[in-house]
Tab-separated table of C-alpha atoms and ligand atoms in Angstrom:
chain	number	residue	atom	x	y	z
S	1	MET	CA	0.974	-31.133	21.218
S	2	PRO	CA	-0.181	-27.831	22.728
S	3	TRP	CA	-3.516	-28.185	24.561
S	4	ARG	CA	-5.138	-25.325	22.607
S	5	LEU	CA	-4.395	-27.017	19.293
S	6	LEU	CA	-5.624	-30.415	20.515
S	7	ARG	CA	-8.847	-28.895	21.877
S	8	PHE	CA	-9.454	-27.202	18.512
S	9	ALA	CA	-8.789	-30.423	16.588
S	10	LEU	CA	-11.133	-32.519	18.739
S	11	SER	CA	-14.005	-30.065	18.865
S	12	GLN	CA	-16.738	-30.300	16.262
S	13	LYS	CA	-17.784	-26.723	16.913
S	14	HIS	CA	-14.373	-25.100	16.485
S	15	PRO	CA	-14.477	-23.017	19.649
S	16	GLU	CA	-11.683	-20.673	18.571
S	17	PRO	CA	-13.132	-17.322	17.484
S	18	ARG	CA	-12.704	-16.587	13.778
S	19	MET	CA	-11.253	-13.212	12.935
S	20	PHE	CA	-14.437	-12.022	11.237
S	21	ALA	CA	-18.095	-12.957	11.295
S	22	THR	CA	-19.490	-14.374	8.062
S	23	HIS	CA	-22.880	-13.081	6.979
S	24	ASP	CA	-25.263	-15.309	5.035
S	25	SER	CA	-27.017	-12.441	3.320
S	26	LEU	CA	-26.620	-8.779	2.489
S	27	LYS	CA	-29.000	-6.230	3.999
S	28	SER	CA	-31.180	-4.319	1.548
S	29	SER	CA	-29.505	-1.040	2.491
S	30	TYR	CA	-26.463	0.378	4.302
S	31	ASP	CA	-25.432	3.908	5.272
S	32	VAL	CA	-22.073	3.362	3.559
S	33	VAL	CA	-20.891	0.701	1.108
S	34	ILE	CA	-17.146	0.262	0.680
S	35	ILE	CA	-15.923	-1.514	-2.454
S	36	GLY	CA	-12.673	-3.430	-1.865
S	37	ALA	CA	-11.444	-5.220	1.277
S	38	GLY	CA	-7.804	-4.276	0.860
S	39	GLY	CA	-6.044	-2.341	3.587
S	40	HIS	CA	-7.547	0.970	2.425
S	41	GLY	CA	-11.194	-0.143	2.336
S	42	LEU	CA	-10.911	-1.966	5.668
S	43	ALA	CA	-9.101	0.936	7.337
S	44	ALA	CA	-11.825	3.347	6.209
S	45	ALA	CA	-14.477	0.969	7.597
S	46	TYR	CA	-12.599	0.704	10.901
S	47	TYR	CA	-12.282	4.486	11.392
S	48	LEU	CA	-15.868	5.127	10.197
S	49	ALA	CA	-17.040	2.880	13.035
S	50	ARG	CA	-14.454	3.835	15.652
S	51	ASP	CA	-14.118	7.595	15.114
S	52	HIS	CA	-17.436	8.585	13.544
S	53	GLY	CA	-19.900	6.085	15.068
S	54	ILE	CA	-21.059	5.005	11.581
S	55	THR	CA	-21.481	1.235	11.825
S	56	ASN	CA	-24.233	0.410	9.309
S	57	VAL	CA	-21.444	-0.190	6.806
S	58	CYS	CA	-20.568	-3.094	4.544
S	59	VAL	CA	-17.296	-3.844	2.806
S	60	LEU	CA	-17.716	-5.772	-0.457
S	61	GLU	CA	-14.816	-7.864	-1.722
S	62	LYS	CA	-14.886	-9.880	-4.933
S	63	GLY	CA	-12.116	-12.200	-3.710
S	64	TYR	CA	-10.738	-12.442	-0.199
S	65	ILE	CA	-9.505	-9.943	2.370
S	66	GLY	CA	-6.087	-8.548	1.461
S	67	GLY	CA	-5.908	-10.589	-1.766
S	68	GLY	CA	-5.215	-7.513	-3.918
S	69	ASN	CA	-2.152	-5.277	-3.734
S	70	THR	CA	-2.329	-5.236	0.069
S	71	GLY	CA	-1.175	-8.871	0.155
S	72	ARG	CA	1.268	-8.433	-2.750
S	73	ASN	CA	3.362	-5.465	-1.743
S	74	THR	CA	6.863	-5.270	-0.359
S	75	THR	CA	5.710	-3.366	2.765
S	76	ILE	CA	8.024	-0.366	2.700
S	77	ILE	CA	6.880	2.447	5.004
S	78	ARG	CA	8.493	5.901	4.798
S	79	SER	CA	7.663	9.587	4.556
S	80	ASN	CA	10.647	10.954	2.572
S	81	TYR	CA	8.513	12.438	-0.202
S	82	LEU	CA	9.144	15.437	-2.412
S	83	THR	CA	6.118	17.744	-2.202
S	84	PRO	CA	4.864	19.487	0.955
S	85	GLU	CA	1.458	17.777	0.482
S	86	GLY	CA	3.112	14.373	0.210
S	87	VAL	CA	5.533	14.790	3.103
S	88	LYS	CA	2.800	15.948	5.507
S	89	PHE	CA	0.438	13.165	4.446
S	90	TYR	CA	2.913	10.270	4.682
S	91	ASP	CA	4.410	11.665	7.877
S	92	GLU	CA	0.987	11.495	9.502
S	93	SER	CA	0.745	7.892	8.303
S	94	VAL	CA	4.121	6.984	9.834
S	95	ARG	CA	2.875	8.523	13.094
S	96	LEU	CA	-0.318	6.423	12.972
S	97	TRP	CA	1.669	3.234	12.297
S	98	GLN	CA	3.346	3.581	15.711
S	99	ASP	CA	0.137	2.819	17.682
S	100	LEU	CA	-1.508	0.406	15.294
S	101	ALA	CA	-0.418	-2.920	16.828
S	102	GLN	CA	-1.580	-1.642	20.211
S	103	ASP	CA	-4.931	-0.491	18.755
S	104	PHE	CA	-5.501	-3.909	17.158
S	105	ASP	CA	-3.925	-6.016	19.910
S	106	LEU	CA	-2.160	-7.814	17.067
S	107	ASN	CA	1.512	-8.134	16.186
S	108	LEU	CA	2.079	-6.324	12.889
S	109	PHE	CA	5.834	-7.082	12.876
S	110	TYR	CA	6.478	-3.359	12.397
S	111	SER	CA	10.242	-3.097	12.120
S	112	ASN	CA	12.112	0.219	11.924
S	113	ARG	CA	15.097	-0.340	9.598
S	114	GLY	CA	16.176	2.954	8.085
S	115	HIS	CA	15.781	3.550	4.331
S	116	PHE	CA	18.437	4.433	1.766
S	117	THR	CA	17.707	5.881	-1.662
S	118	LEU	CA	21.080	5.271	-3.298
S	119	ALA	CA	22.474	7.787	-5.778
S	120	HIS	CA	24.790	6.652	-8.570
S	121	THR	CA	24.842	9.951	-10.490
S	122	ASP	CA	25.224	13.656	-9.760
S	123	ALA	CA	21.606	14.169	-10.824
S	124	ALA	CA	20.448	11.589	-8.248
S	125	MET	CA	22.573	13.301	-5.565
S	126	ARG	CA	20.847	16.575	-6.460
S	127	THR	CA	17.395	14.977	-6.011
S	128	SER	CA	18.588	13.563	-2.648
S	129	ARG	CA	19.523	17.068	-1.489
S	130	TRP	CA	16.192	18.438	-2.656
S	131	ARG	CA	14.228	15.737	-0.826
S	132	ALA	CA	16.352	16.120	2.323
S	133	GLU	CA	15.655	19.873	2.439
S	134	VAL	CA	11.886	19.481	1.938
S	135	ASN	CA	11.784	16.656	4.499
S	136	LYS	CA	13.718	18.593	7.134
S	137	HIS	CA	11.547	21.655	6.583
S	138	TYR	CA	8.498	19.584	7.607
S	139	GLY	CA	10.260	17.889	10.512
S	140	VAL	CA	10.920	14.575	8.740
S	141	GLU	CA	14.264	12.921	9.465
S	142	SER	CA	16.196	12.659	6.171
S	143	GLU	CA	19.816	13.475	5.389
S	144	VAL	CA	22.231	13.313	2.475
S	145	VAL	CA	24.992	10.760	3.109
S	146	ASP	CA	28.181	9.746	1.285
S	147	ALA	CA	29.329	6.343	0.025
S	148	ALA	CA	31.326	5.631	3.203
S	149	PHE	CA	28.162	6.020	5.302
S	150	VAL	CA	26.352	3.521	3.049
S	151	LYS	CA	29.245	1.051	3.286
S	152	GLN	CA	29.247	1.281	7.066
S	153	ALA	CA	25.510	0.572	7.262
S	154	VAL	CA	25.708	-2.275	4.694
S	155	PRO	CA	29.206	-3.805	4.862
S	156	MET	CA	28.307	-6.514	2.302
S	157	ILE	CA	27.626	-4.023	-0.494
S	158	ASP	CA	29.959	-3.562	-3.476
S	159	ILE	CA	30.018	0.230	-3.522
S	160	SER	CA	31.463	0.230	-7.061
S	161	CYS	CA	28.593	-1.979	-8.300
S	162	GLY	CA	31.027	-4.044	-10.339
S	163	GLY	CA	32.440	-0.813	-11.777
S	164	HIS	CA	29.202	-0.268	-13.753
S	165	ALA	CA	27.508	2.367	-11.620
S	166	PRO	CA	29.467	3.320	-8.472
S	167	ILE	CA	27.367	4.520	-5.541
S	168	LEU	CA	28.143	8.165	-4.721
S	169	GLY	CA	25.927	8.384	-1.655
S	170	GLY	CA	22.220	9.007	-1.289
S	171	LEU	CA	19.318	9.962	0.922
S	172	TYR	CA	19.093	8.291	4.321
S	173	HIS	CA	15.692	8.291	6.046
S	174	ALA	CA	15.937	6.843	9.540
S	175	PRO	CA	12.165	6.244	10.083
S	176	GLY	CA	11.965	3.830	7.095
S	177	ALA	CA	10.268	0.589	8.171
S	178	VAL	CA	8.574	-2.632	7.066
S	179	ALA	CA	5.527	-4.425	8.509
S	180	ARG	CA	3.519	-7.576	7.893
S	181	HIS	CA	0.990	-6.695	5.182
S	182	ASP	CA	-1.592	-9.471	5.796
S	183	ALA	CA	-1.758	-8.651	9.488
S	184	VAL	CA	-2.578	-5.038	8.655
S	185	ALA	CA	-5.612	-6.127	6.630
S	186	TRP	CA	-6.663	-8.612	9.314
S	187	GLY	CA	-6.231	-6.059	12.114
S	188	TYR	CA	-8.375	-3.446	10.376
S	189	GLY	CA	-10.896	-6.104	9.334
S	190	ARG	CA	-11.236	-7.564	12.811
S	191	GLY	CA	-11.474	-4.097	14.387
S	192	ALA	CA	-14.213	-3.052	11.945
S	193	ASP	CA	-16.086	-6.338	12.370
S	194	MET	CA	-16.007	-6.024	16.178
S	195	ARG	CA	-17.648	-2.603	15.842
S	196	GLY	CA	-20.544	-3.868	13.690
S	197	VAL	CA	-19.244	-3.440	10.130
S	198	GLU	CA	-20.165	-6.332	7.796
S	199	ILE	CA	-17.403	-7.722	5.583
S	200	HIS	CA	-18.671	-9.723	2.599
S	201	GLN	CA	-16.003	-11.681	0.750
S	202	ARG	CA	-16.683	-13.232	-2.672
S	203	THR	CA	-19.156	-10.442	-3.391
S	204	GLU	CA	-18.415	-8.537	-6.570
S	205	VAL	CA	-19.733	-5.113	-7.482
S	206	LEU	CA	-21.150	-5.330	-11.009
S	207	GLY	CA	-22.912	-2.001	-11.378
S	208	ILE	CA	-23.573	1.308	-9.665
S	209	ASP	CA	-26.914	3.117	-9.704
S	210	VAL	CA	-26.932	6.879	-10.117
S	211	ALA	CA	-30.051	9.039	-10.517
S	212	GLY	CA	-29.922	12.769	-11.202
S	213	GLY	CA	-26.177	12.873	-10.467
S	214	LYS	CA	-26.639	11.221	-7.047
S	215	LEU	CA	-25.634	7.779	-5.947
S	216	THR	CA	-28.593	5.509	-5.108
S	217	GLY	CA	-27.303	1.940	-4.945
S	218	VAL	CA	-24.906	-0.807	-5.874
S	219	GLN	CA	-25.526	-3.941	-7.964
S	220	THR	CA	-23.612	-6.949	-6.673
S	221	SER	CA	-23.186	-10.604	-7.573
S	222	ARG	CA	-25.517	-11.268	-4.589
S	223	GLY	CA	-28.209	-8.694	-5.316
S	224	ARG	CA	-28.845	-4.957	-5.106
S	225	ILE	CA	-28.043	-2.730	-2.135
S	226	ALA	CA	-29.566	0.710	-1.625
S	227	THR	CA	-27.140	3.343	-0.327
S	228	ASN	CA	-26.357	7.041	-0.695
S	229	LYS	CA	-22.639	6.711	-0.029
S	230	VAL	CA	-20.030	4.520	-1.703
S	231	LEU	CA	-16.291	4.564	-1.097
S	232	CYS	CA	-14.350	2.946	-3.928
S	233	ALA	CA	-10.947	1.507	-2.837
S	234	VAL	CA	-10.184	-1.069	-5.523
S	235	ALA	CA	-6.638	-0.109	-6.671
S	236	GLY	CA	-5.988	-1.941	-9.983
S	237	SER	CA	-9.724	-2.303	-10.704
S	238	THR	CA	-10.468	1.423	-10.418
S	239	PRO	CA	-10.980	2.067	-14.178
S	240	ARG	CA	-13.540	-0.754	-14.339
S	241	ILE	CA	-15.585	0.639	-11.450
S	242	LEU	CA	-15.374	4.235	-12.693
S	243	LYS	CA	-16.658	3.159	-16.111
S	244	MET	CA	-19.897	2.163	-14.341
S	245	ILE	CA	-20.526	5.797	-13.360
S	246	ASP	CA	-18.943	7.419	-16.400
S	247	VAL	CA	-16.214	9.240	-14.432
S	248	ARG	CA	-12.838	9.587	-16.147
S	249	THR	CA	-9.432	9.686	-14.442
S	250	PRO	CA	-5.934	9.540	-15.958
S	251	ILE	CA	-5.228	6.256	-14.119
S	252	TYR	CA	-3.431	3.599	-16.164
S	253	ILE	CA	-2.702	0.038	-15.006
S	254	HIS	CA	0.755	-1.535	-15.158
S	255	PRO	CA	1.829	-4.771	-13.462
S	256	LEU	CA	4.379	-4.392	-10.670
S	257	GLN	CA	6.310	-7.549	-9.890
S	258	ALA	CA	8.306	-8.647	-6.844
S	259	MET	CA	10.112	-11.752	-5.622
S	260	VAL	CA	11.640	-13.279	-2.484
S	261	SER	CA	14.690	-15.462	-2.007
S	262	GLU	CA	15.078	-18.473	0.196
S	263	PRO	CA	15.735	-17.461	3.841
S	264	VAL	CA	19.364	-16.650	4.627
S	265	LYS	CA	21.048	-15.529	7.846
S	266	PRO	CA	20.402	-11.866	8.708
S	267	TRP	CA	22.921	-9.596	6.955
S	268	LEU	CA	20.864	-6.621	5.748
S	269	ASP	CA	19.364	-4.218	8.282
S	270	PRO	CA	18.183	-1.230	6.233
S	271	ILE	CA	15.960	-1.022	3.190
S	272	LEU	CA	17.891	-0.142	0.015
S	273	VAL	CA	16.499	1.441	-3.123
S	274	SER	CA	18.490	2.242	-6.237
S	275	GLY	CA	16.633	4.489	-8.642
S	276	SER	CA	19.395	4.175	-11.238
S	277	LEU	CA	19.515	0.362	-11.173
S	278	HIS	CA	15.687	0.271	-10.773
S	279	ILE	CA	15.820	-2.211	-7.907
S	280	TYR	CA	15.155	-2.382	-4.173
S	281	ILE	CA	15.760	-4.904	-1.401
S	282	SER	CA	15.060	-5.534	2.282
S	283	GLN	CA	15.410	-8.608	4.479
S	284	SER	CA	12.321	-9.973	6.210
S	285	ALA	CA	12.157	-11.231	9.793
S	286	ARG	CA	12.257	-14.760	8.334
S	287	GLY	CA	15.531	-14.038	6.512
S	288	GLU	CA	14.030	-13.874	3.025
S	289	LEU	CA	15.318	-11.154	0.723
S	290	VAL	CA	12.313	-9.176	-0.500
S	291	MET	CA	13.155	-7.620	-3.864
S	292	GLY	CA	11.479	-5.600	-6.546
S	293	ALA	CA	12.096	-3.522	-9.633
S	294	SER	CA	10.295	-1.057	-11.869
S	295	LEU	CA	6.838	-1.443	-13.328
S	296	ASP	CA	6.410	-3.665	-16.350
S	297	PRO	CA	6.766	-1.233	-19.260
S	298	TYR	CA	3.305	-1.812	-20.794
S	299	GLU	CA	-0.296	-1.376	-19.712
S	300	VAL	CA	-1.992	-4.703	-18.976
S	301	HIS	CA	-4.674	-5.696	-16.459
S	302	SER	CA	-3.059	-8.904	-15.253
S	303	THR	CA	-1.127	-10.358	-12.322
S	304	ARG	CA	1.058	-12.800	-14.221
S	305	SER	CA	4.794	-13.017	-13.477
S	306	THR	CA	7.598	-13.133	-16.041
S	307	LEU	CA	11.057	-14.696	-16.339
S	308	ASP	CA	12.241	-11.448	-17.889
S	309	PHE	CA	11.582	-9.692	-14.575
S	310	VAL	CA	13.588	-12.208	-12.512
S	311	GLU	CA	16.517	-12.057	-14.928
S	312	GLY	CA	16.635	-8.258	-15.054
S	313	LEU	CA	16.241	-7.813	-11.310
S	314	ALA	CA	18.795	-10.513	-10.453
S	315	ALA	CA	21.393	-9.087	-12.841
S	316	HIS	CA	21.201	-5.628	-11.270
S	317	MET	CA	21.068	-7.015	-7.734
S	318	LEU	CA	24.283	-8.952	-8.388
S	319	ASP	CA	25.992	-5.682	-9.372
S	320	MET	CA	25.488	-4.561	-5.772
S	321	PHE	CA	25.692	-7.928	-4.008
S	322	PRO	CA	27.740	-10.416	-6.102
S	323	PHE	CA	27.810	-12.891	-3.189
S	324	LEU	CA	24.075	-13.561	-3.713
S	325	SER	CA	24.694	-15.426	-6.969
S	326	ASN	CA	23.913	-18.834	-5.443
S	327	VAL	CA	20.873	-17.778	-3.413
S	328	LYS	CA	17.655	-19.308	-4.754
S	329	VAL	CA	14.546	-17.380	-5.708
S	330	MET	CA	11.624	-18.900	-3.796
S	331	ARG	CA	8.628	-17.203	-5.379
S	332	GLN	CA	7.550	-14.253	-7.477
S	333	TRP	CA	4.231	-12.494	-8.003
S	334	ALA	CA	2.670	-9.327	-9.385
S	335	GLY	CA	-0.007	-6.790	-8.566
S	336	MET	CA	-1.897	-4.356	-10.780
S	337	ALA	CA	-0.625	-0.868	-9.982
S	338	ASP	CA	-3.080	2.001	-10.562
S	339	MET	CA	-0.638	4.659	-11.774
S	340	THR	CA	-1.241	8.399	-12.100
S	341	PRO	CA	0.766	10.820	-14.267
S	342	ASP	CA	2.168	12.680	-11.224
S	343	PHE	CA	2.754	9.598	-9.017
S	344	ALA	CA	0.344	10.951	-6.367
S	345	PRO	CA	-2.988	9.386	-5.374
S	346	ILE	CA	-6.520	10.499	-6.277
S	347	MET	CA	-8.670	10.941	-3.183
S	348	GLY	CA	-11.933	12.526	-2.166
S	349	LYS	CA	-15.261	13.538	-3.635
S	350	THR	CA	-16.137	12.969	-7.302
S	351	PRO	CA	-18.629	14.510	-9.755
S	352	VAL	CA	-21.214	11.897	-8.598
S	353	GLU	CA	-22.754	13.000	-5.297
S	354	GLY	CA	-22.130	10.353	-2.639
S	355	PHE	CA	-19.354	8.562	-4.571
S	356	TYR	CA	-15.916	8.897	-2.944
S	357	LEU	CA	-12.647	7.736	-4.467
S	358	ASP	CA	-9.469	6.386	-2.887
S	359	ALA	CA	-7.274	5.348	-5.826
S	360	GLY	CA	-4.155	6.034	-7.862
S	361	TRP	CA	-2.051	4.298	-5.234
S	362	GLY	CA	0.164	2.691	-7.836
S	363	THR	CA	3.361	1.412	-6.263
S	364	TRP	CA	3.224	3.500	-3.064
S	365	GLY	CA	-0.056	2.958	-1.156
S	366	PHE	CA	0.722	0.389	1.542
S	367	LYS	CA	2.500	2.888	3.781
S	368	ALA	CA	-0.487	5.224	3.471
S	369	THR	CA	-3.057	2.675	4.664
S	370	PRO	CA	-3.639	4.222	8.137
S	371	VAL	CA	-3.793	7.847	6.968
S	372	CYS	CA	-6.042	6.921	4.039
S	373	GLY	CA	-8.439	5.169	6.391
S	374	LYS	CA	-8.461	8.201	8.679
S	375	THR	CA	-8.883	10.869	5.993
S	376	MET	CA	-11.313	8.958	3.766
S	377	SER	CA	-13.584	8.020	6.693
S	378	TRP	CA	-13.611	11.710	7.688
S	379	THR	CA	-14.390	12.734	4.092
S	380	VAL	CA	-17.256	10.236	3.813
S	381	ALA	CA	-18.673	11.119	7.240
S	382	ASN	CA	-18.550	14.891	6.597
S	383	ASP	CA	-19.133	14.895	2.829
S	384	ARG	CA	-16.147	17.248	2.554
S	385	ASP	CA	-12.530	16.566	1.529
S	386	HIS	CA	-10.252	16.252	4.562
S	387	GLU	CA	-7.627	19.027	4.650
S	388	LEU	CA	-4.753	16.529	4.320
S	389	ILE	CA	-6.029	15.294	0.936
S	390	THR	CA	-6.670	18.596	-0.823
S	391	GLY	CA	-3.465	18.160	-2.891
S	392	PHE	CA	-4.748	14.824	-4.158
S	393	THR	CA	-8.231	15.530	-5.519
S	394	LEU	CA	-9.334	14.576	-9.032
S	395	ASP	CA	-9.775	18.273	-9.993
S	396	ARG	CA	-6.004	18.745	-10.139
S	397	PHE	CA	-5.827	17.114	-13.558
S	398	ARG	CA	-8.520	19.453	-14.916
S	399	ASP	CA	-6.763	22.452	-13.351
S	400	PHE	CA	-3.206	21.432	-14.393
S	401	ALA	CA	-2.171	21.611	-10.716
S	402	LEU	CA	-0.285	18.330	-10.406
S	403	THR	CA	1.394	17.086	-7.214
S	404	GLY	CA	4.647	15.783	-8.694
S	405	GLU	CA	5.969	12.875	-6.637
S	406	LYS	CA	7.790	10.969	-9.380
S	407	GLY	CA	11.220	11.723	-7.895
S	408	ALA	CA	10.213	10.109	-4.584
S	409	ALA	CA	8.421	7.052	-5.924
S	410	SER	CA	11.292	4.503	-5.524
S	411	VAL	CA	10.225	2.429	-8.496
S	412	GLY	CA	8.044	2.869	-11.496
S	413	HIS	CA	9.955	5.257	-13.724
C	501	FAD	P1	-6.002	-3.569	-2.754
C	501	FAD	O1	-5.281	-4.183	-1.649
C	501	FAD	O2	-5.624	-3.978	-4.145
C	501	FAD	O3	-7.532	-3.863	-2.505
C	501	FAD	C1	-8.521	-3.640	-3.481
C	501	FAD	C2	-9.524	-4.762	-3.374
C	501	FAD	O4	-10.650	-4.449	-4.208
C	501	FAD	C3	-8.976	-6.111	-3.864
C	501	FAD	O5	-8.974	-7.036	-2.813
C	501	FAD	C4	-9.931	-6.490	-4.999
C	501	FAD	O6	-10.218	-7.869	-5.053
C	501	FAD	C5	-11.178	-5.676	-4.654
C	501	FAD	N1	-12.061	-5.425	-5.811
C	501	FAD	C6	-11.699	-5.025	-7.058
C	501	FAD	N2	-12.789	-4.913	-7.845
C	501	FAD	C7	-13.855	-5.241	-7.085
C	501	FAD	C8	-15.257	-5.336	-7.351
C	501	FAD	N3	-15.777	-5.061	-8.559
C	501	FAD	N4	-16.076	-5.719	-6.337
C	501	FAD	C9	-15.580	-6.009	-5.107
C	501	FAD	N5	-14.253	-5.947	-4.813
C	501	FAD	C10	-13.403	-5.564	-5.795
C	501	FAD	N6	3.280	0.373	-1.419
C	501	FAD	C11	4.081	0.844	-0.419
C	501	FAD	O7	3.727	1.802	0.267
C	501	FAD	N7	5.268	0.230	-0.136
C	501	FAD	C12	5.728	-0.817	-0.856
C	501	FAD	O8	6.802	-1.359	-0.583
C	501	FAD	C13	4.923	-1.280	-1.941
C	501	FAD	N8	5.360	-2.318	-2.694
C	501	FAD	C14	4.561	-2.813	-3.675
C	501	FAD	C15	4.995	-3.955	-4.367
C	501	FAD	C16	4.167	-4.553	-5.307
C	501	FAD	C17	4.657	-5.772	-6.045
C	501	FAD	C18	2.878	-3.995	-5.561
C	501	FAD	C19	1.960	-4.629	-6.582
C	501	FAD	C20	2.448	-2.848	-4.899
C	501	FAD	C21	3.271	-2.249	-3.949
C	501	FAD	N9	2.873	-1.144	-3.186
C	501	FAD	C22	3.667	-0.657	-2.179
C	501	FAD	C23	1.575	-0.494	-3.463
C	501	FAD	C24	0.498	-1.012	-2.500
C	501	FAD	O9	0.501	-2.417	-2.483
C	501	FAD	C25	-0.913	-0.545	-2.885
C	501	FAD	O10	-0.903	0.819	-3.229
C	501	FAD	C26	-1.889	-0.746	-1.750
C	501	FAD	O11	-1.780	-2.051	-1.243
C	501	FAD	C27	-3.320	-0.498	-2.226
C	501	FAD	O12	-4.206	-0.942	-1.217
C	501	FAD	P2	-5.757	-0.944	-1.518
C	501	FAD	O13	-6.454	-1.396	-0.294
C	501	FAD	O14	-6.149	0.382	-2.087
C	501	FAD	O15	-5.942	-1.962	-2.726
C	502	PYC	O1	6.629	3.125	-1.990
C	502	PYC	O2	8.558	2.810	-1.003
C	502	PYC	C1	7.703	2.511	-1.834
C	502	PYC	C2	7.910	1.316	-2.655
C	502	PYC	C3	9.030	0.574	-2.729
C	502	PYC	C4	8.756	-0.418	-3.620
C	502	PYC	C5	7.502	-0.280	-4.068
C	502	PYC	N1	6.986	0.799	-3.460
């Protein structure tokens, strides 16, 4: 038995440092309160402390760190979006991902795989060309490829998809990557904690106090906190929090499900997405096939899984990879995706002074965790929307100036 493990087992004091301090009580006030200890809330806390010197901050989490969509997603990282605002934003995130493990001194299992958006129709090929041109214009590596290129990268694929929907080609995005989602939350949490931020798990926000249009405090399951600044990063719970301050958004909640197979020998390097078959797949470092499909087609605030999802996903996956028919599904789960009509997030200031929103991340927010932390901490510190998020503010719905990212969303149509 390794000595470190034995020493830990024999000690009554557990000498190994925990990742975060636990705090017996809340302070009566903080400079900034962050609601939600997912990747986004923790990243904002980390950069508030590290880049802006604001450390009198608490992060309130009703469950446990990373227990929301951060710990439920399929970890795809890419910047092959459709709008100039989107491409620039996600490209900055991909750049930030490169240094993150070093910053945290923690292995995030970041793995550059390459990302294919497969096209089975002429219309999908046209969207691939459109995305490739926008991407290249902003310096992002994306190219249109033919079916032979796909077959070479994934020799096990049935390019004809059983004759149902032959693959014509698609968009190839070399920077596409995956990373370990839990470690991202832990890295940001530990980094924030080390700089003086308090993380309070099992602490639910139940109400928000506003006086004369300004934020004054937060009511929690462990008492009231006075504060003039709140950042709300609660993904699928956004409508519930916004109801407390009477702010309306067009966010609607749909479950998004995923599943993994038993581990099998490595055979799939890149990440594959098929918009037409509504499925995607990658292979994890452990050999598991990580698979997902479109949103459940109805609004419901729940994280239950369904047999219908497994059957539909498996049937389409077998069109592409018939040899998987005997591979077992190990587990399935769901998250509550906070969808917007234009498939872009809602970020920045709100009509309530001191209340900042980071939401509408639907099915696409994991990859944006670093850039959201950076831009939202800047926005909170300066009380002004960061220039990278001006295409994502809530006003766009009032002004009919949408940032249409539906064609780049992978899933969710
Ligand atoms: P979360 O991680 O959900 O954190 C919000 C936290 O707020 C939760 O922990 C919750 O408990 C807490 N909270 C809620 N209400 C309260 C309250 N009242 N008081 C205190 N705390 C509260 N994105 C990608 O980029 N790539 C992908 O491949 C991808 N795949 C996905 C697959 C699935 C199945 C799902 C569900 C999502 C996927 N996403 C993907 C989207 C991504 O997971 C999310 O957009 C992202 O994780 C959102 O992070 P967050 O920190 O904003 O929210
Ligand atoms: O944003 O790339 C993505 C994605 C894939 C699956 C879910 N989200």
